[in-house]
mmCIF file of C-alpha atoms in Angstrom:
data_model
loop_
_atom_site.group_PDB
_atom_site.id
_atom_site.type_symbol
_atom_site.label_atom_id
_atom_site.label_comp_id
_atom_site.label_asym_id
_atom_site.label_seq_id
_atom_site.Cartn_x
_atom_site.Cartn_y
_atom_site.Cartn_z
ATOM 1 C CA GLU A 1 19.483 -5.982 0.448
ATOM 2 C CA VAL A 2 16.011 -5.736 1.947
ATOM 3 C CA GLN A 3 13.628 -7.731 -0.224
ATOM 4 C CA LEU A 4 10.181 -9.252 -0.347
ATOM 5 C CA GLU A 5 9.276 -11.812 -2.983
ATOM 6 C CA GLU A 6 5.737 -13.060 -3.494
ATOM 7 C CA SER A 7 4.801 -16.354 -5.093
ATOM 8 C CA GLY A 8 1.829 -18.666 -5.444
ATOM 9 C CA GLY A 9 -0.353 -16.699 -7.814
ATOM 10 C CA GLY A 10 -1.949 -18.179 -10.893
ATOM 11 C CA LEU A 11 -5.181 -19.062 -12.638
ATOM 12 C CA VAL A 12 -7.828 -20.443 -10.310
ATOM 13 C CA GLN A 13 -11.433 -21.441 -10.897
ATOM 14 C CA PRO A 14 -14.222 -19.639 -9.058
ATOM 15 C CA GLY A 15 -14.796 -21.244 -5.692
ATOM 16 C CA GLY A 16 -11.238 -22.461 -5.480
ATOM 17 C CA SER A 17 -8.528 -21.701 -2.951
ATOM 18 C CA LEU A 18 -5.007 -20.407 -3.135
ATOM 19 C CA ARG A 19 -2.120 -19.767 -0.768
ATOM 20 C CA LEU A 20 0.202 -16.913 -1.503
ATOM 21 C CA SER A 21 3.663 -16.697 0.026
ATOM 22 C CA CYS A 22 5.971 -13.770 0.633
ATOM 23 C CA ALA A 23 9.615 -14.544 1.340
ATOM 24 C CA ALA A 24 11.503 -11.876 3.240
ATOM 25 C CA SER A 25 15.255 -11.302 3.246
ATOM 26 C CA GLY A 26 17.753 -8.669 4.313
ATOM 27 C CA PHE A 27 16.006 -7.665 7.540
ATOM 28 C CA ILE A 28 14.832 -9.160 10.820
ATOM 29 C CA PHE A 29 11.436 -10.393 9.665
ATOM 30 C CA SER A 30 10.189 -11.185 13.169
ATOM 31 C CA ASN A 31 10.464 -7.511 14.165
ATOM 32 C CA TYR A 32 7.929 -6.223 11.671
ATOM 33 C CA TRP A 33 4.195 -6.179 11.136
ATOM 34 C CA MET A 34 3.369 -7.289 7.602
ATOM 35 C CA HIS A 35 0.521 -6.377 5.253
ATOM 36 C CA TRP A 36 -1.156 -7.581 2.079
ATOM 37 C CA VAL A 37 -2.439 -5.061 -0.467
ATOM 38 C CA ARG A 38 -4.095 -5.955 -3.746
ATOM 39 C CA GLN A 39 -4.704 -4.157 -7.010
ATOM 40 C CA ALA A 40 -7.317 -5.230 -9.523
ATOM 41 C CA PRO A 41 -6.456 -4.660 -13.197
ATOM 42 C CA GLY A 42 -6.488 -0.945 -13.967
ATOM 43 C CA LYS A 43 -7.649 -0.080 -10.455
ATOM 44 C CA GLY A 44 -6.163 1.383 -7.302
ATOM 45 C CA LEU A 45 -4.509 -0.090 -4.248
ATOM 46 C CA VAL A 46 -6.712 -1.831 -1.699
ATOM 47 C CA TRP A 47 -5.500 -2.880 1.727
ATOM 48 C CA ILE A 48 -6.761 -6.335 2.678
ATOM 49 C CA SER A 49 -4.926 -7.657 5.730
ATOM 50 C CA ARG A 50 -2.150 -7.266 8.282
ATOM 51 C CA ILE A 51 -0.456 -9.377 10.930
ATOM 52 C CA SER A 52 1.577 -8.431 13.964
ATOM 53 C CA SER A 53 5.256 -9.239 14.255
ATOM 54 C CA ASP A 54 4.618 -12.299 16.437
ATOM 55 C CA GLY A 55 1.513 -13.397 14.548
ATOM 56 C CA SER A 56 -0.824 -12.937 17.497
ATOM 57 C CA THR A 57 -2.877 -10.105 15.979
ATOM 58 C CA THR A 58 -4.543 -10.105 12.569
ATOM 59 C CA ASP A 59 -6.851 -7.655 10.831
ATOM 60 C CA TYR A 60 -8.848 -7.919 7.629
ATOM 61 C CA ALA A 61 -10.802 -5.651 5.332
ATOM 62 C CA ASP A 62 -14.543 -6.223 5.644
ATOM 63 C CA SER A 63 -14.746 -7.034 1.937
ATOM 64 C CA VAL A 64 -12.653 -10.185 2.408
ATOM 65 C CA LYS A 65 -13.276 -11.096 6.033
ATOM 66 C CA GLY A 66 -14.110 -14.773 6.427
ATOM 67 C CA ARG A 67 -12.452 -15.790 3.157
ATOM 68 C CA LEU A 68 -8.877 -14.759 3.897
ATOM 69 C CA SER A 69 -6.401 -15.989 6.445
ATOM 70 C CA ILE A 70 -3.080 -14.261 7.013
ATOM 71 C CA SER A 71 -0.284 -16.046 8.817
ATOM 72 C CA ARG A 72 3.470 -16.049 9.141
ATOM 73 C CA ASP A 73 6.368 -18.335 9.919
ATOM 74 C CA ASN A 74 9.093 -16.269 11.520
ATOM 75 C CA ALA A 75 11.507 -19.198 11.484
ATOM 76 C CA ARG A 76 11.184 -19.349 7.705
ATOM 77 C CA ASN A 77 10.943 -15.559 7.213
ATOM 78 C CA THR A 78 7.754 -16.080 5.261
ATOM 79 C CA LEU A 79 4.333 -14.436 5.204
ATOM 80 C CA TYR A 80 1.259 -16.220 3.877
ATOM 81 C CA LEU A 81 -2.193 -15.369 2.616
ATOM 82 C CA GLN A 82 -4.762 -18.128 2.227
ATOM 83 C CA ILE A 83 -7.749 -17.177 0.097
ATOM 84 C CA HIS A 84 -10.874 -19.349 0.009
ATOM 85 C CA SER A 85 -14.041 -19.290 -2.123
ATOM 86 C CA LEU A 86 -12.342 -17.236 -4.806
ATOM 87 C CA LYS A 87 -14.504 -14.898 -6.870
ATOM 88 C CA GLY A 88 -13.888 -12.970 -10.050
ATOM 89 C CA GLU A 89 -13.457 -9.782 -8.059
ATOM 90 C CA ASP A 90 -10.446 -11.346 -6.325
ATOM 91 C CA THR A 91 -8.561 -11.119 -9.619
ATOM 92 C CA ALA A 92 -5.673 -8.806 -8.823
ATOM 93 C CA VAL A 93 -1.991 -8.370 -8.238
ATOM 94 C CA TYR A 94 -1.303 -9.171 -4.601
ATOM 95 C CA TYR A 95 1.510 -7.313 -2.885
ATOM 96 C CA CYS A 96 3.062 -8.035 0.470
ATOM 97 C CA ALA A 97 4.560 -5.063 2.272
ATOM 98 C CA ARG A 98 6.563 -4.384 5.398
ATOM 99 C CA ALA A 99 5.227 -1.933 7.939
ATOM 100 C CA ASP A 100 7.763 0.445 9.419
ATOM 101 C CA VAL A 101 6.350 1.746 12.682
ATOM 102 C CA LEU A 102 7.715 5.189 13.461
ATOM 103 C CA ARG A 103 5.484 6.040 16.408
ATOM 104 C CA PHE A 104 2.085 4.984 17.708
ATOM 105 C CA LEU A 105 -0.357 5.185 14.758
ATOM 106 C CA GLU A 106 2.436 6.525 12.550
ATOM 107 C CA TRP A 107 3.568 3.748 10.280
ATOM 108 C CA THR A 108 4.277 3.283 6.608
ATOM 109 C CA LEU A 109 4.526 0.466 4.080
ATOM 110 C CA ASP A 110 8.191 1.021 3.327
ATOM 111 C CA VAL A 111 9.177 -2.162 1.507
ATOM 112 C CA TRP A 112 7.019 -3.887 -1.108
ATOM 113 C CA GLY A 113 7.350 -7.065 -3.095
ATOM 114 C CA GLN A 114 6.978 -7.116 -6.862
ATOM 115 C CA GLY A 115 3.521 -8.686 -6.591
ATOM 116 C CA THR A 116 1.987 -11.981 -7.643
ATOM 117 C CA THR A 117 -0.980 -12.156 -10.007
ATOM 118 C CA VAL A 118 -4.133 -14.067 -9.151
ATOM 119 C CA THR A 119 -6.660 -14.628 -11.912
ATOM 120 C CA VAL A 120 -10.024 -16.137 -11.025
ATOM 121 C CA SER A 121 -11.745 -17.497 -14.098
ATOM 122 C CA SER A 122 -13.389 -20.653 -15.392
ATOM 123 C CA ASP B 1 -14.143 3.100 7.622
ATOM 124 C CA ILE B 2 -12.301 6.305 6.795
ATOM 125 C CA GLN B 3 -13.009 7.390 3.231
ATOM 126 C CA MET B 4 -10.161 8.922 1.243
ATOM 127 C CA THR B 5 -10.996 11.340 -1.561
ATOM 128 C CA GLN B 6 -8.170 12.232 -3.884
ATOM 129 C CA SER B 7 -8.346 15.011 -6.444
ATOM 130 C CA PRO B 8 -7.884 15.323 -9.266
ATOM 131 C CA SER B 9 -8.158 11.729 -10.475
ATOM 132 C CA SER B 10 -5.856 12.613 -13.331
ATOM 133 C CA LEU B 11 -3.907 15.596 -14.535
ATOM 134 C CA SER B 12 -1.548 16.587 -17.288
ATOM 135 C CA ALA B 13 1.215 19.088 -16.691
ATOM 136 C CA SER B 14 4.341 20.384 -18.378
ATOM 137 C CA LEU B 15 7.929 19.841 -17.397
ATOM 138 C CA GLY B 16 8.913 22.337 -14.735
ATOM 139 C CA ASP B 17 5.338 22.910 -13.563
ATOM 140 C CA ARG B 18 4.270 22.908 -9.941
ATOM 141 C CA VAL B 19 1.659 20.222 -9.340
ATOM 142 C CA THR B 20 -0.584 19.759 -6.319
ATOM 143 C CA ILE B 21 -2.617 16.676 -5.442
ATOM 144 C CA THR B 22 -5.168 16.820 -2.643
ATOM 145 C CA CYS B 23 -6.336 14.057 -0.338
ATOM 146 C CA ARG B 24 -9.351 14.572 1.908
ATOM 147 C CA THR B 25 -10.369 12.167 4.657
ATOM 148 C CA SER B 26 -13.877 11.572 5.976
ATOM 149 C CA GLN B 27 -12.704 12.122 9.541
ATOM 150 C CA ALA B 28 -9.756 13.794 11.184
ATOM 151 C CA ILE B 29 -6.611 11.680 11.209
ATOM 152 C CA SER B 30 -4.092 14.152 12.665
ATOM 153 C CA HIS B 31 -0.959 13.768 10.512
ATOM 154 C CA TYR B 32 -1.189 9.999 9.962
ATOM 155 C CA LEU B 33 -1.104 10.202 6.187
ATOM 156 C CA ASN B 34 1.385 8.712 3.740
ATOM 157 C CA TRP B 35 1.949 9.238 0.030
ATOM 158 C CA TYR B 36 3.083 6.602 -2.474
ATOM 159 C CA GLN B 37 4.143 6.716 -6.101
ATOM 160 C CA GLN B 38 3.412 3.835 -8.464
ATOM 161 C CA LYS B 39 4.675 3.417 -11.995
ATOM 162 C CA PRO B 40 3.021 1.002 -14.439
ATOM 163 C CA GLY B 41 3.839 -2.614 -13.708
ATOM 164 C CA LYS B 42 5.776 -1.730 -10.564
ATOM 165 C CA ALA B 43 5.167 -1.885 -6.850
ATOM 166 C CA PRO B 44 4.291 1.322 -5.009
ATOM 167 C CA LYS B 45 7.112 3.379 -3.564
ATOM 168 C CA LEU B 46 6.841 5.335 -0.333
ATOM 169 C CA LEU B 47 7.421 9.053 -0.839
ATOM 170 C CA ILE B 48 6.183 10.830 2.278
ATOM 171 C CA SER B 49 5.226 9.695 5.769
ATOM 172 C CA GLY B 50 3.471 11.492 8.569
ATOM 173 C CA ALA B 51 1.967 13.952 6.064
ATOM 174 C CA SER B 52 5.208 15.855 5.513
ATOM 175 C CA SER B 53 8.332 13.732 6.137
ATOM 176 C CA LEU B 54 10.213 13.085 2.935
ATOM 177 C CA GLN B 55 11.657 9.600 2.708
ATOM 178 C CA SER B 56 15.380 9.165 2.238
ATOM 179 C CA GLY B 57 16.343 9.251 -1.419
ATOM 180 C CA VAL B 58 13.159 10.972 -2.585
ATOM 181 C CA PRO B 59 13.919 14.168 -4.534
ATOM 182 C CA SER B 60 13.354 17.386 -2.638
ATOM 183 C CA ARG B 61 10.922 18.624 -5.305
ATOM 184 C CA PHE B 62 8.348 16.425 -3.546
ATOM 185 C CA SER B 63 6.715 17.843 -0.446
ATOM 186 C CA GLY B 64 3.683 17.104 1.667
ATOM 187 C CA SER B 65 1.566 19.127 4.019
ATOM 188 C CA GLY B 66 -1.684 19.085 5.914
ATOM 189 C CA ALA B 67 -3.312 17.771 9.040
ATOM 190 C CA GLY B 68 -6.765 16.817 10.170
ATOM 191 C CA THR B 69 -8.767 16.082 7.046
ATOM 192 C CA VAL B 70 -6.987 17.867 4.196
ATOM 193 C CA PHE B 71 -3.562 16.944 2.873
ATOM 194 C CA THR B 72 -1.547 17.884 -0.184
ATOM 195 C CA LEU B 73 1.308 16.422 -2.163
ATOM 196 C CA THR B 74 3.217 19.001 -4.181
ATOM 197 C CA ILE B 75 5.773 18.432 -6.898
ATOM 198 C CA SER B 76 7.775 21.582 -7.571
ATOM 199 C CA GLY B 77 9.456 21.471 -10.948
ATOM 200 C CA LEU B 78 7.919 18.473 -12.692
ATOM 201 C CA GLN B 79 10.388 16.016 -14.205
ATOM 202 C CA PRO B 80 9.826 13.246 -16.783
ATOM 203 C CA ASP B 81 10.423 10.604 -14.107
ATOM 204 C CA ASP B 82 7.412 11.901 -12.134
ATOM 205 C CA CYS B 83 4.965 10.389 -14.608
ATOM 206 C CA ALA B 84 3.137 7.950 -12.314
ATOM 207 C CA THR B 85 0.047 7.391 -10.211
ATOM 208 C CA TYR B 86 0.078 8.824 -6.696
ATOM 209 C CA TYR B 87 -1.845 7.418 -3.737
ATOM 210 C CA CYS B 88 -2.517 8.714 -0.265
ATOM 211 C CA GLN B 89 -3.006 6.244 2.595
ATOM 212 C CA GLN B 90 -4.050 6.730 6.210
ATOM 213 C CA SER B 91 -2.488 4.815 9.081
ATOM 214 C CA TYR B 92 -4.803 6.214 11.754
ATOM 215 C CA THR B 93 -7.077 3.219 11.946
ATOM 216 C CA VAL B 94 -7.884 -0.153 10.454
ATOM 217 C CA PRO B 95 -8.815 -0.641 7.666
ATOM 218 C CA CYS B 96 -5.847 1.383 6.487
ATOM 219 C CA THR B 97 -7.455 2.891 3.425
ATOM 220 C CA PHE B 98 -5.888 4.249 0.261
ATOM 221 C CA GLY B 99 -7.155 7.004 -1.951
ATOM 222 C CA LEU B 100 -8.234 6.038 -5.471
ATOM 223 C CA GLY B 101 -5.115 7.550 -6.962
ATOM 224 C CA THR B 102 -4.101 10.493 -9.139
ATOM 225 C CA LYS B 103 -2.605 9.688 -12.520
ATOM 226 C CA LEU B 104 -0.047 12.294 -13.496
ATOM 227 C CA GLN B 105 0.939 12.657 -17.123
ATOM 228 C CA ILE B 106 3.497 14.901 -18.728
ATOM 229 C CA LYS B 107 2.303 17.083 -21.588
#
């Protein structure tokens, strides 16, 4: 079964750091670009980052650029998101998702994890 | 960044109704538009890719259309299981933006 499972969320103080993990199973992880999407309580989905299948290319939303670092370990089938200088507005459910590339520019987020909750509060 | 404007932000409809949700983009994106369904406490689920391609396993009452800057998601014959929030998302460029969502309730 194709699955993604996030972990690493929790309660963190403002200014702190956190590393989220996303364990992949049931597919060839190293063949896929991977994304992180977050959702603040009661709000919509916000894309925050993506990484190429080999890890050589990364992109970030402007709102988080400089505070986030996406990475992956294809040998361990695991995606990571390091978040620094956490702020209250980072409080959200963080989802990892697999990108299925159909054609150039035509891709979807076809597999999602269940999400991990990050709460930034003192 | 490409801005995504979804309308309405919420709607209430009766079982069996035909419902249409619109997504407008701030610049032309050809057909690089996907639709997702999200139920409370759950991860989003992909419904439609490339503006109009129904994903495997998605009921045929869902359909998508559009190109350029205006796209629609239509549900023909609303069912109780369709109570959810629906999001459009463009894959044309980074950042890959989502619409703010349309919350669909059953009367």
